[in-house]
C-alpha atoms as a printed R data frame, in Angstrom:
    type eleno elety resid chain resno       x       y      z
1   ATOM     1    CA   MET     A     1  75.986 277.786 39.410
2   ATOM     2    CA   SER     A     2  72.511 278.970 38.989
3   ATOM     3    CA   ALA     A     3  69.458 278.241 41.059
4   ATOM     4    CA   ASN     A     4  65.952 278.086 39.743
5   ATOM     5    CA   THR     A     5  63.637 280.122 41.875
6   ATOM     6    CA   ASN     A     6  59.951 279.430 41.526
7   ATOM     7    CA   THR     A     7  57.831 282.356 42.595
8   ATOM     8    CA   THR     A     8  54.074 282.229 42.645
9   ATOM     9    CA   ALA     A     9  52.358 285.532 42.188
10  ATOM    10    CA   ALA     A    10  49.477 286.293 44.541
11  ATOM    11    CA   PRO     A    11  46.098 286.232 42.823
12  ATOM    12    CA   PHE     A    12  44.629 289.570 42.030
13  ATOM    13    CA   ASP     A    13  41.999 290.662 44.565
14  ATOM    14    CA   PRO     A    14  39.433 292.955 42.930
15  ATOM    15    CA   TYR     A    15  38.182 294.078 46.364
16  ATOM    16    CA   ALA     A    16  41.615 295.082 47.678
17  ATOM    17    CA   PHE     A    17  41.169 298.713 46.712
18  ATOM    18    CA   LEU     A    18  37.707 299.023 48.188
19  ATOM    19    CA   PRO     A    19  37.293 300.583 51.647
20  ATOM    20    CA   GLN     A    20  37.058 298.011 54.405
21  ATOM    21    CA   ALA     A    21  33.770 298.116 56.283
22  ATOM    22    CA   PRO     A    22  33.723 297.318 59.996
23  ATOM    23    CA   ALA     A    23  32.017 294.190 61.289
24  ATOM    24    CA   LEU     A    24  28.283 294.717 61.440
25  ATOM    25    CA   ASP     A    25  27.193 291.559 63.237
26  ATOM    26    CA   ASN     A    26  26.445 293.126 66.622
27  ATOM    27    CA   THR     A    27  25.292 296.470 65.263
28  ATOM    28    CA   TYR     A    28  23.291 296.693 62.058
29  ATOM    29    CA   GLY     A    29  23.203 292.915 61.688
30  ATOM    30    CA   VAL     A    30  21.193 292.469 64.877
31  ATOM    31    CA   GLY     A    31  19.215 295.539 63.901
32  ATOM    32    CA   LEU     A    32  18.214 293.763 60.698
33  ATOM    33    CA   ILE     A    33  17.226 290.646 62.648
34  ATOM    34    CA   GLY     A    34  15.183 292.736 65.096
35  ATOM    35    CA   THR     A    35  13.449 294.473 62.207
36  ATOM    36    CA   ALA     A    36  12.617 291.119 60.583
37  ATOM    37    CA   LEU     A    37  11.097 289.824 63.819
38  ATOM    38    CA   GLY     A    38   9.303 293.132 64.260
39  ATOM    39    CA   LEU     A    39   7.801 292.822 60.779
40  ATOM    40    CA   MET     A    40   6.390 289.404 61.603
41  ATOM    41    CA   LEU     A    41   4.876 290.707 64.826
42  ATOM    42    CA   PHE     A    42   3.563 293.765 62.987
43  ATOM    43    CA   GLY     A    43   1.705 291.446 60.621
44  ATOM    44    CA   LEU     A    44   0.138 289.824 63.674
45  ATOM    45    CA   THR     A    45  -0.795 293.293 64.929
46  ATOM    46    CA   VAL     A    46  -2.577 294.144 61.690
47  ATOM    47    CA   HIS     A    47  -4.412 290.827 61.794
48  ATOM    48    CA   GLN     A    48  -5.514 291.421 65.374
49  ATOM    49    CA   VAL     A    49  -6.776 294.915 64.533
50  ATOM    50    CA   TYR     A    50  -8.802 293.472 61.652
51  ATOM    51    CA   ARG     A    51 -10.133 290.750 63.920
52  ATOM    52    CA   TYR     A    52 -11.037 293.284 66.597
53  ATOM    53    CA   PHE     A    53 -13.192 295.380 64.279
54  ATOM    54    CA   ARG     A    54 -14.888 292.242 62.972
55  ATOM    55    CA   LEU     A    55 -15.651 290.782 66.400
56  ATOM    56    CA   TYR     A    56 -16.515 293.916 68.367
57  ATOM    57    CA   PRO     A    57 -18.270 296.450 66.128
58  ATOM    58    CA   THR     A    58 -20.353 297.700 69.070
59  ATOM    59    CA   ASP     A    59 -17.409 298.681 71.284
60  ATOM    60    CA   PRO     A    60 -17.326 302.322 72.427
61  ATOM    61    CA   THR     A    61 -15.911 304.811 69.952
62  ATOM    62    CA   TYR     A    62 -13.021 305.815 72.190
63  ATOM    63    CA   VAL     A    63 -11.828 302.190 72.310
64  ATOM    64    CA   LYS     A    64 -11.869 301.990 68.514
65  ATOM    65    CA   VAL     A    65  -9.968 305.295 68.275
66  ATOM    66    CA   TYR     A    66  -7.431 303.949 70.773
67  ATOM    67    CA   VAL     A    67  -6.877 300.838 68.623
68  ATOM    68    CA   ILE     A    68  -6.436 302.955 65.480
69  ATOM    69    CA   VAL     A    69  -3.921 305.245 67.211
70  ATOM    70    CA   LEU     A    70  -1.991 302.241 68.506
71  ATOM    71    CA   LEU     A    71  -1.850 300.761 65.006
72  ATOM    72    CA   ALA     A    72  -0.713 304.096 63.546
73  ATOM    73    CA   VAL     A    73   2.153 304.447 66.026
74  ATOM    74    CA   GLU     A    74   3.153 300.817 65.460
75  ATOM    75    CA   THR     A    75   3.177 301.406 61.702
76  ATOM    76    CA   PHE     A    76   5.396 304.464 62.085
77  ATOM    77    CA   HIS     A    77   7.695 302.503 64.405
78  ATOM    78    CA   ILE     A    78   8.281 299.679 61.916
79  ATOM    79    CA   ILE     A    79   8.789 302.214 59.103
80  ATOM    80    CA   LEU     A    80  11.586 303.790 61.149
81  ATOM    81    CA   SER     A    81  13.240 300.401 61.598
82  ATOM    82    CA   LEU     A    82  12.979 299.606 57.885
83  ATOM    83    CA   HIS     A    83  14.360 302.992 56.888
84  ATOM    84    CA   SER     A    84  17.379 302.671 59.176
85  ATOM    85    CA   CYS     A    85  18.208 299.210 57.760
86  ATOM    86    CA   TYR     A    86  17.891 300.440 54.184
87  ATOM    87    CA   PHE     A    87  19.924 303.587 54.857
88  ATOM    88    CA   TYR     A    88  22.927 301.805 56.358
89  ATOM    89    CA   LEU     A    89  22.901 298.453 54.548
90  ATOM    90    CA   ILE     A    90  21.789 299.519 51.051
91  ATOM    91    CA   THR     A    91  22.257 303.232 50.462
92  ATOM    92    CA   ASN     A    92  25.615 303.481 52.265
93  ATOM    93    CA   TYR     A    93  26.899 299.929 52.020
94  ATOM    94    CA   LEU     A    94  30.321 301.098 50.686
95  ATOM    95    CA   GLN     A    95  30.626 304.114 52.952
96  ATOM    96    CA   PRO     A    96  31.917 302.931 56.348
97  ATOM    97    CA   GLY     A    97  31.940 306.489 57.628
98  ATOM    98    CA   ALA     A    98  28.155 306.594 57.397
99  ATOM    99    CA   PHE     A    99  27.911 303.792 59.974
100 ATOM   100    CA   LEU     A   100  29.141 306.171 62.656
101 ATOM   101    CA   ILE     A   101  26.505 308.825 62.008
102 ATOM   102    CA   PRO     A   102  22.999 308.240 63.413
103 ATOM   103    CA   VAL     A   103  20.267 308.851 60.849
104 ATOM   104    CA   TRP     A   104  17.001 310.534 61.831
105 ATOM   105    CA   SER     A   105  15.058 307.270 61.828
106 ATOM   106    CA   VAL     A   106  17.436 305.728 64.379
107 ATOM   107    CA   ASN     A   107  17.205 308.872 66.479
108 ATOM   108    CA   THR     A   108  13.413 308.698 66.574
109 ATOM   109    CA   VAL     A   109  13.115 305.004 67.480
110 ATOM   110    CA   PRO     A   110  13.582 305.473 71.274
111 ATOM   111    CA   LEU     A   111  10.735 307.981 71.550
112 ATOM   112    CA   THR     A   112   8.408 305.933 69.333
113 ATOM   113    CA   THR     A   113   9.161 302.812 71.370
114 ATOM   114    CA   GLY     A   114   8.350 304.722 74.541
115 ATOM   115    CA   VAL     A   115   5.062 305.965 73.083
116 ATOM   116    CA   VAL     A   116   4.000 302.420 72.121
117 ATOM   117    CA   ALA     A   117   4.887 301.091 75.575
118 ATOM   118    CA   THR     A   118   3.102 303.974 77.304
119 ATOM   119    CA   LEU     A   119  -0.068 303.558 75.227
120 ATOM   120    CA   SER     A   120  -0.162 299.834 75.966
121 ATOM   121    CA   GLN     A   121   0.514 300.228 79.675
122 ATOM   122    CA   CYS     A   122  -2.135 302.949 79.926
123 ATOM   123    CA   PHE     A   123  -4.645 300.376 78.707
124 ATOM   124    CA   PHE     A   124  -3.786 297.981 81.528
125 ATOM   125    CA   ALA     A   125  -3.559 300.801 84.077
126 ATOM   126    CA   HIS     A   126  -7.028 301.971 83.093
127 ATOM   127    CA   ARG     A   127  -8.359 298.451 83.467
128 ATOM   128    CA   VAL     A   128  -7.062 298.195 87.022
129 ATOM   129    CA   TRP     A   129  -8.080 301.773 87.878
130 ATOM   130    CA   LEU     A   130 -11.698 301.101 86.956
131 ATOM   131    CA   GLY     A   131 -11.708 298.391 89.590
132 ATOM   132    CA   GLU     A   132 -12.675 294.814 89.214
133 ATOM   133    CA   THR     A   133 -16.226 294.471 90.446
134 ATOM   134    CA   LEU     A   134 -17.831 291.231 91.496
135 ATOM   135    CA   LYS     A   135 -21.606 291.141 91.265
136 ATOM   136    CA   THR     A   136 -23.446 288.164 92.721
137 ATOM   137    CA   HIS     A   137 -27.038 286.995 92.715
138 ATOM   138    CA   VAL     A   138 -27.655 284.236 95.242
139 ATOM   139    CA   HIS     A   139 -31.231 283.107 95.935
140 ATOM   140    CA   SER     A   140 -32.604 286.547 95.065
141 ATOM   141    CA   VAL     A   141 -30.244 288.199 97.584
142 ATOM   142    CA   HIS     A   142 -28.087 290.663 95.716
143 ATOM   143    CA   SER     A   143 -24.721 291.879 96.925
144 ATOM   144    CA   LEU     A   144 -22.019 294.065 95.441
145 ATOM   145    CA   ARG     A   145 -18.383 293.870 96.466
146 ATOM   146    CA   LYS     A   146 -15.846 296.324 95.081
147 ATOM   147    CA   VAL     A   147 -12.206 295.495 95.435
148 ATOM   148    CA   GLY     A   148 -10.563 297.692 92.814
149 ATOM   149    CA   PRO     A   149 -10.453 301.118 94.528
150 ATOM   150    CA   LYS     A   150  -8.246 299.750 97.326
151 ATOM   151    CA   TYR     A   151  -5.421 299.415 94.845
152 ATOM   152    CA   ARG     A   152  -5.746 302.713 93.043
153 ATOM   153    CA   LEU     A   153  -2.744 304.080 94.944
154 ATOM   154    CA   PHE     A   154  -0.599 301.473 93.193
155 ATOM   155    CA   VAL     A   155  -2.081 302.491 89.870
156 ATOM   156    CA   LEU     A   156  -1.190 306.122 90.596
157 ATOM   157    CA   VAL     A   157   2.394 305.072 91.292
158 ATOM   158    CA   ALA     A   158   2.395 303.144 88.013
159 ATOM   159    CA   ILE     A   159   1.087 306.205 86.144
160 ATOM   160    CA   VAL     A   160   3.872 308.368 87.605
161 ATOM   161    CA   LEU     A   161   6.417 305.762 86.537
162 ATOM   162    CA   LEU     A   162   4.807 305.753 83.090
163 ATOM   163    CA   LEU     A   163   5.468 309.477 82.782
164 ATOM   164    CA   VAL     A   164   9.059 308.963 83.944
165 ATOM   165    CA   GLU     A   165   9.448 306.169 81.387
166 ATOM   166    CA   LEU     A   166   8.186 308.418 78.595
167 ATOM   167    CA   GLY     A   167  10.522 311.171 79.815
168 ATOM   168    CA   PHE     A   168  13.540 308.873 79.598
169 ATOM   169    CA   SER     A   169  12.503 307.856 76.064
170 ATOM   170    CA   LEU     A   170  12.278 311.511 75.067
171 ATOM   171    CA   ALA     A   171  15.655 312.229 76.665
172 ATOM   172    CA   ALA     A   172  17.231 309.308 74.772
173 ATOM   173    CA   THR     A   173  15.898 310.697 71.502
174 ATOM   174    CA   ILE     A   174  17.206 314.177 72.279
175 ATOM   175    CA   GLU     A   175  20.636 312.732 73.101
176 ATOM   176    CA   THR     A   176  20.835 311.018 69.724
177 ATOM   177    CA   TYR     A   177  19.954 314.233 67.907
178 ATOM   178    CA   VAL     A   178  22.474 316.417 69.733
179 ATOM   179    CA   ARG     A   179  25.364 313.926 69.465
180 ATOM   180    CA   PRO     A   180  26.801 313.721 65.935
181 ATOM   181    CA   LEU     A   181  28.395 310.262 66.256
182 ATOM   182    CA   PHE     A   182  27.364 306.913 67.668
183 ATOM   183    CA   THR     A   183  30.671 306.688 69.528
184 ATOM   184    CA   SER     A   184  29.696 309.667 71.660
185 ATOM   185    CA   TYR     A   185  26.268 308.178 72.346
186 ATOM   186    CA   TRP     A   186  27.547 304.952 73.892
187 ATOM   187    CA   ASN     A   187  28.202 306.802 77.159
188 ATOM   188    CA   VAL     A   188  24.555 307.763 77.654
189 ATOM   189    CA   THR     A   189  22.797 304.535 76.739
190 ATOM   190    CA   TRP     A   190  21.840 304.328 80.408
191 ATOM   191    CA   VAL     A   191  19.061 306.798 79.566
192 ATOM   192    CA   PHE     A   192  17.574 304.320 77.108
193 ATOM   193    CA   SER     A   193  18.098 301.522 79.620
194 ATOM   194    CA   ALA     A   194  16.359 303.523 82.356
195 ATOM   195    CA   SER     A   195  13.194 303.831 80.270
196 ATOM   196    CA   PHE     A   196  12.975 300.045 80.039
197 ATOM   197    CA   GLY     A   197  13.720 299.751 83.734
198 ATOM   198    CA   MET     A   198  10.680 301.927 84.396
199 ATOM   199    CA   ALA     A   199   8.662 299.739 82.028
200 ATOM   200    CA   VAL     A   200   9.609 296.646 84.056
201 ATOM   201    CA   LEU     A   201   8.427 298.337 87.261
202 ATOM   202    CA   VAL     A   202   5.147 299.448 85.696
203 ATOM   203    CA   ASP     A   203   4.432 295.988 84.285
204 ATOM   204    CA   THR     A   204   5.221 294.373 87.624
205 ATOM   205    CA   ILE     A   205   2.934 296.716 89.561
206 ATOM   206    CA   LEU     A   206  -0.018 296.459 87.186
207 ATOM   207    CA   THR     A   207   0.234 292.697 86.787
208 ATOM   208    CA   GLY     A   208   0.601 292.194 90.532
209 ATOM   209    CA   VAL     A   209  -2.401 294.380 91.316
210 ATOM   210    CA   LEU     A   210  -4.529 292.686 88.664
211 ATOM   211    CA   ILE     A   211  -3.663 289.214 89.950
212 ATOM   212    CA   THR     A   212  -4.411 290.280 93.535
213 ATOM   213    CA   VAL     A   213  -7.744 291.775 92.530
214 ATOM   214    CA   LEU     A   214  -8.727 288.671 90.615
215 ATOM   215    CA   HIS     A   215  -7.683 286.407 93.466
216 ATOM   216    CA   ARG     A   216  -9.765 288.384 95.953
217 ATOM   217    CA   SER     A   217 -12.749 288.146 93.613
218 ATOM   218    CA   ARG     A   218 -13.237 284.471 94.294
219 ATOM   219    CA   THR     A   219 -16.798 283.569 95.250
220 ATOM   220    CA   GLY     A   220 -16.434 279.954 96.271
221 ATOM   221    CA   LEU     A   221 -18.370 278.883 93.183
222 ATOM   222    CA   LYS     A   222 -16.487 276.297 91.185
223 ATOM   223    CA   ARG     A   223 -17.325 277.668 87.747
224 ATOM   224    CA   THR     A   224 -16.647 281.275 88.728
225 ATOM   225    CA   ASP     A   225 -13.369 280.461 90.472
226 ATOM   226    CA   SER     A   226 -12.247 278.376 87.507
227 ATOM   227    CA   LEU     A   227 -12.703 281.369 85.221
228 ATOM   228    CA   ILE     A   228 -10.845 283.611 87.660
229 ATOM   229    CA   ASP     A   229  -7.950 281.123 87.692
230 ATOM   230    CA   LEU     A   230  -7.969 281.222 83.893
231 ATOM   231    CA   LEU     A   231  -7.854 285.026 83.916
232 ATOM   232    CA   ILE     A   232  -4.963 285.009 86.393
233 ATOM   233    CA   VAL     A   233  -2.956 282.699 84.152
234 ATOM   234    CA   TYR     A   234  -3.908 284.848 81.155
235 ATOM   235    CA   ALA     A   235  -2.757 288.020 82.946
236 ATOM   236    CA   ILE     A   236   0.595 286.423 83.756
237 ATOM   237    CA   ASN     A   237   1.123 285.128 80.227
238 ATOM   238    CA   THR     A   238   0.136 288.470 78.698
239 ATOM   239    CA   GLY     A   239   2.880 290.342 80.526
240 ATOM   240    CA   LEU     A   240   5.469 287.579 80.533
241 ATOM   241    CA   LEU     A   241   7.001 288.119 77.086
242 ATOM   242    CA   THR     A   242   7.014 291.901 77.344
243 ATOM   243    CA   GLY     A   243   8.611 291.629 80.787
244 ATOM   244    CA   ILE     A   244  11.347 289.296 79.516
245 ATOM   245    CA   PHE     A   245  12.212 291.535 76.572
246 ATOM   246    CA   ASN     A   246  12.116 294.642 78.763
247 ATOM   247    CA   ILE     A   247  14.641 293.051 81.116
248 ATOM   248    CA   LEU     A   248  16.850 291.945 78.214
249 ATOM   249    CA   THR     A   249  16.806 295.446 76.729
250 ATOM   250    CA   PHE     A   250  17.568 296.950 80.132
251 ATOM   251    CA   ILE     A   251  20.567 294.637 80.676
252 ATOM   252    CA   PHE     A   252  22.063 294.845 77.188
253 ATOM   253    CA   ALA     A   253  21.793 298.643 77.083
254 ATOM   254    CA   LEU     A   254  23.862 298.799 80.270
255 ATOM   255    CA   VAL     A   255  26.356 295.989 79.728
256 ATOM   256    CA   TYR     A   256  26.826 296.158 75.940
257 ATOM   257    CA   SER     A   257  26.390 299.837 75.290
258 ATOM   258    CA   ASP     A   258  28.805 299.822 72.318
259 ATOM   259    CA   ASN     A   259  26.526 297.779 70.063
260 ATOM   260    CA   LEU     A   260  22.893 297.739 68.976
261 ATOM   261    CA   ILE     A   261  21.711 294.442 70.450
262 ATOM   262    CA   TYR     A   262  19.466 296.329 72.866
263 ATOM   263    CA   GLY     A   263  17.945 298.184 69.911
264 ATOM   264    CA   ALA     A   264  16.875 294.899 68.313
265 ATOM   265    CA   PHE     A   265  15.214 293.839 71.565
266 ATOM   266    CA   ALA     A   266  13.494 297.227 71.759
267 ATOM   267    CA   VAL     A   267  11.940 296.799 68.307
268 ATOM   268    CA   VAL     A   268  10.502 293.417 69.282
269 ATOM   269    CA   THR     A   269   9.318 294.722 72.658
270 ATOM   270    CA   ALA     A   270   7.262 297.480 71.058
271 ATOM   271    CA   LYS     A   271   5.460 294.942 68.871
272 ATOM   272    CA   LEU     A   272   4.817 292.638 71.834
273 ATOM   273    CA   TYR     A   273   3.202 295.493 73.758
274 ATOM   274    CA   ALA     A   274   0.732 296.262 70.996
275 ATOM   275    CA   ASN     A   275  -0.108 292.593 70.494
276 ATOM   276    CA   SER     A   276  -0.680 292.085 74.222
277 ATOM   277    CA   VAL     A   277  -3.287 294.859 74.258
278 ATOM   278    CA   LEU     A   278  -5.043 293.595 71.143
279 ATOM   279    CA   ALA     A   279  -4.967 290.033 72.451
280 ATOM   280    CA   ALA     A   280  -6.646 291.214 75.657
281 ATOM   281    CA   LEU     A   281  -9.355 292.931 73.628
282 ATOM   282    CA   ASN     A   282  -9.919 290.057 71.230
283 ATOM   283    CA   ALA     A   283  -9.926 287.326 73.862
284 ATOM   284    CA   ARG     A   284 -13.145 288.497 75.486
285 ATOM   285    CA   LYS     A   285 -15.424 286.261 73.429
286 ATOM   286    CA   SER     A   286 -13.272 283.204 73.925
287 ATOM   287    CA   LEU     A   287 -13.173 283.839 77.677
288 ATOM   288    CA   ILE     A   288 -16.910 284.482 78.063
289 ATOM   289    CA   PRO     A   289 -18.201 281.675 80.275
290 ATOM   290    CA   THR     A   290 -21.635 280.126 80.528
291 ATOM   291    CA   ASP     A   291 -22.537 281.146 84.055
292 ATOM   292    CA   GLY     A   292 -23.164 284.859 83.818
293 ATOM   293    CA   LEU     A   293 -19.709 286.417 83.786
294 ATOM   294    CA   GLU     A   294 -19.043 289.256 81.430
295 ATOM   295    CA   LEU     A   295 -15.848 290.726 80.020
296 ATOM   296    CA   ASP     A   296 -16.157 294.358 79.032
297 ATOM   297    CA   SER     A   297 -14.006 296.349 76.614
298 ATOM   298    CA   LEU     A   298 -11.461 298.071 78.858
299 ATOM   299    CA   GLY     A   299 -11.791 296.077 82.015
300 ATOM   300    CA   ILE     A   300 -12.877 292.782 83.440
301 ATOM   301    CA   SER     A   301 -16.175 293.007 85.238
302 ATOM   302    CA   PHE     A   302 -17.704 289.966 86.818
303 ATOM   303    CA   ALA     A   303 -21.418 289.353 87.044
304 ATOM   304    CA   ALA     A   304 -21.830 285.909 88.545
305 ATOM   305    CA   ALA     A   305 -25.281 284.362 88.745
306 ATOM   306    CA   THR     A   306 -25.640 281.236 90.798
307 ATOM   307    CA   THR     A   307 -29.393 280.908 91.065
308 ATOM   308    CA   GLN     A   308 -31.784 282.829 88.884
309 ATOM   309    CA   PRO     A   309 -35.548 282.660 88.940
310 ATOM   310    CA   GLU     A   310 -36.905 281.012 85.881
311 ATOM   311    CA   ASN     A   311 -38.785 284.118 84.847
312 ATOM   312    CA   ASN     A   312 -35.499 286.007 84.560
313 ATOM   313    CA   ILE     A   313 -34.527 284.071 81.443
314 ATOM   314    CA   ASP     A   314 -36.408 284.575 78.241
315 ATOM   315    CA   ALA     A   315 -35.964 281.298 76.421
316 ATOM   316    CA   LYS     A   316 -36.953 280.891 72.829
317 ATOM   317    CA   VAL     A   317 -36.628 277.301 71.724
318 ATOM   318    CA   PRO     A   318 -37.498 276.638 68.098
319 ATOM   319    CA   THR     A   319 -37.980 272.869 67.985
320 ATOM   320    CA   GLY     A   320 -37.894 272.599 64.256
321 ATOM   321    CA   ILE     A   321 -41.577 271.499 64.150
322 ATOM   322    CA   GLN     A   322 -43.920 273.773 62.239
323 ATOM   323    CA   VAL     A   323 -47.729 273.645 62.389
324 ATOM   324    CA   THR     A   324 -49.594 274.408 59.168
325 ATOM   325    CA   ASP     A   325 -53.307 275.231 59.072
326 ATOM   326    CA   SER     A   326 -55.850 273.909 56.536
327 ATOM   327    CA   VAL     A   327 -53.855 271.122 55.004
328 ATOM   328    CA   PRO     A   328 -56.022 268.709 52.978
329 ATOM   329    CA   GLY     A   329 -56.091 265.177 54.240
330 ATOM   330    CA   SER     A   330 -55.567 265.984 57.910
331 ATOM   331    CA   ALA     A   331 -58.246 265.092 60.452
332 ATOM   332    CA   ASP     A   332 -58.292 268.394 62.305
333 ATOM   333    CA   GLY     A   333 -57.256 270.673 59.502
334 ATOM   334    CA   LYS     A   334 -53.673 270.947 60.845
335 ATOM   335    CA   VAL     A   335 -50.559 268.958 60.215
336 ATOM   336    CA   ALA     A   336 -47.192 269.011 61.926
337 ATOM   337    CA   SER     A   337 -44.234 269.106 59.564
338 ATOM   338    CA   LEU     A   338 -40.739 268.288 60.753
339 ATOM   339    CA   ASP     A   339 -38.034 270.775 59.842
340 ATOM   340    CA   THR     A   340 -34.756 269.137 58.900
341 ATOM   341    CA   ALA     A   341 -32.684 272.063 60.232
342 ATOM   342    CA   PRO     A   342 -30.799 271.358 63.459
343 ATOM   343    CA   THR     A   343 -32.575 272.347 66.643
344 ATOM   344    CA   MET     A   344 -31.087 275.468 68.205
345 ATOM   345    CA   THR     A   345 -31.714 277.180 71.464
346 ATOM   346    CA   ASN     A   346 -31.279 280.904 71.922
347 ATOM   347    CA   LEU     A   347 -31.340 282.299 75.384
348 ATOM   348    CA   ASN     A   348 -31.341 286.033 75.606
349 ATOM   349    CA   MET     A   349 -29.439 288.246 77.974
350 ATOM   350    CA   GLU     A   350 -31.503 290.309 80.405
351 ATOM   351    CA   GLN     A   351 -30.184 293.332 82.219
352 ATOM   352    CA   ARG     A   352 -32.061 294.992 85.061
353 ATOM   353    CA   GLU     A   353 -31.481 298.025 87.185
354 ATOM   354    CA   ALA     A   354 -32.626 297.700 90.792
355 ATOM   355    CA   LYS     A   355 -31.685 299.902 93.748
356 ATOM   356    CA   GLY     A   356 -28.588 301.219 92.012
357 ATOM   357    CA   THR     A   357 -27.124 297.756 91.429
358 ATOM   358    CA   ARG     A   358 -26.730 296.169 88.003
359 ATOM   359    CA   PHE     A   359 -27.638 292.530 87.700
360 ATOM   360    CA   LEU     A   360 -26.587 290.739 84.582
361 ATOM   361    CA   ILE     A   361 -27.958 287.354 83.643
362 ATOM   362    CA   GLN     A   362 -26.333 285.765 80.644
363 ATOM   363    CA   THR     A   363 -26.659 282.175 79.525
364 ATOM   364    CA   VAL     A   364 -25.526 280.547 76.338
């Protein structure tokens, strides 16, 4: 008796002899996503730099140099992210052993991220350090109230924390260079996390001081206080995204130290820092009010004018009516011709120095 045995041969797998790569979803996969988001934000950074130089060509030279340096560091930072993605996902895509070895671009990212964060936070620290000054002009009685210097101790604390933050970023970079494998680096990711913890503290201190200073600058004038409320909301929104991503990076570097999710958050955080600074610089024209308040380049100085003598404003009002002499057919030798262009009013800005106090009158 014979039995028919039907056997089905397994299909040939052409990839069976290839080395099996580990899962990359929570390592280089999230790194690729972070780099993609960073590229989009870097494009916004470039646009904001272009817009800054178009809108504020008369800013001090040191501010322009600061913007150029910030853009240069941001460019180097995104190049590092792109190089790391290309090295692991393209050049060594069939070499799983290469995934365990940190390349130089990955090693340099922590320090570059710390430099971007420090440069951005120095901008906001400088703004608070200068002091927010409220200048008022009420019925020809001039007063000057300074509120900024009271909070300079907090700014000093923030500057010390900034140095500590940069030190942790440098230490994280050194650790990656001295450790040959990623598996040995997972145990010291707390160093990278600590740098973002310092960044959270610095952001909290500077934002809190700025909000307090703005709140104490209220004058009781509706238009002035409305602008101050707008600036308070703007200060909160400016630091909100960077604060959220700093906290996320801090948590993921501690809790999930065996993957690179925190690295993706770090790439995005660096781009948010640069954009927050450039947004603060570029928003000055849109925030300039119509009642004599001025936004300067590195700080927010208030020059509120409630009542100005009429002779303090030089008004030039072209009405669009032109008078022409010696026109034939007119009774008095003059004729008034109507210009079809829209009537415009230009009111100049006058700045005076009196008894050591600056009074700024600006109307639009």
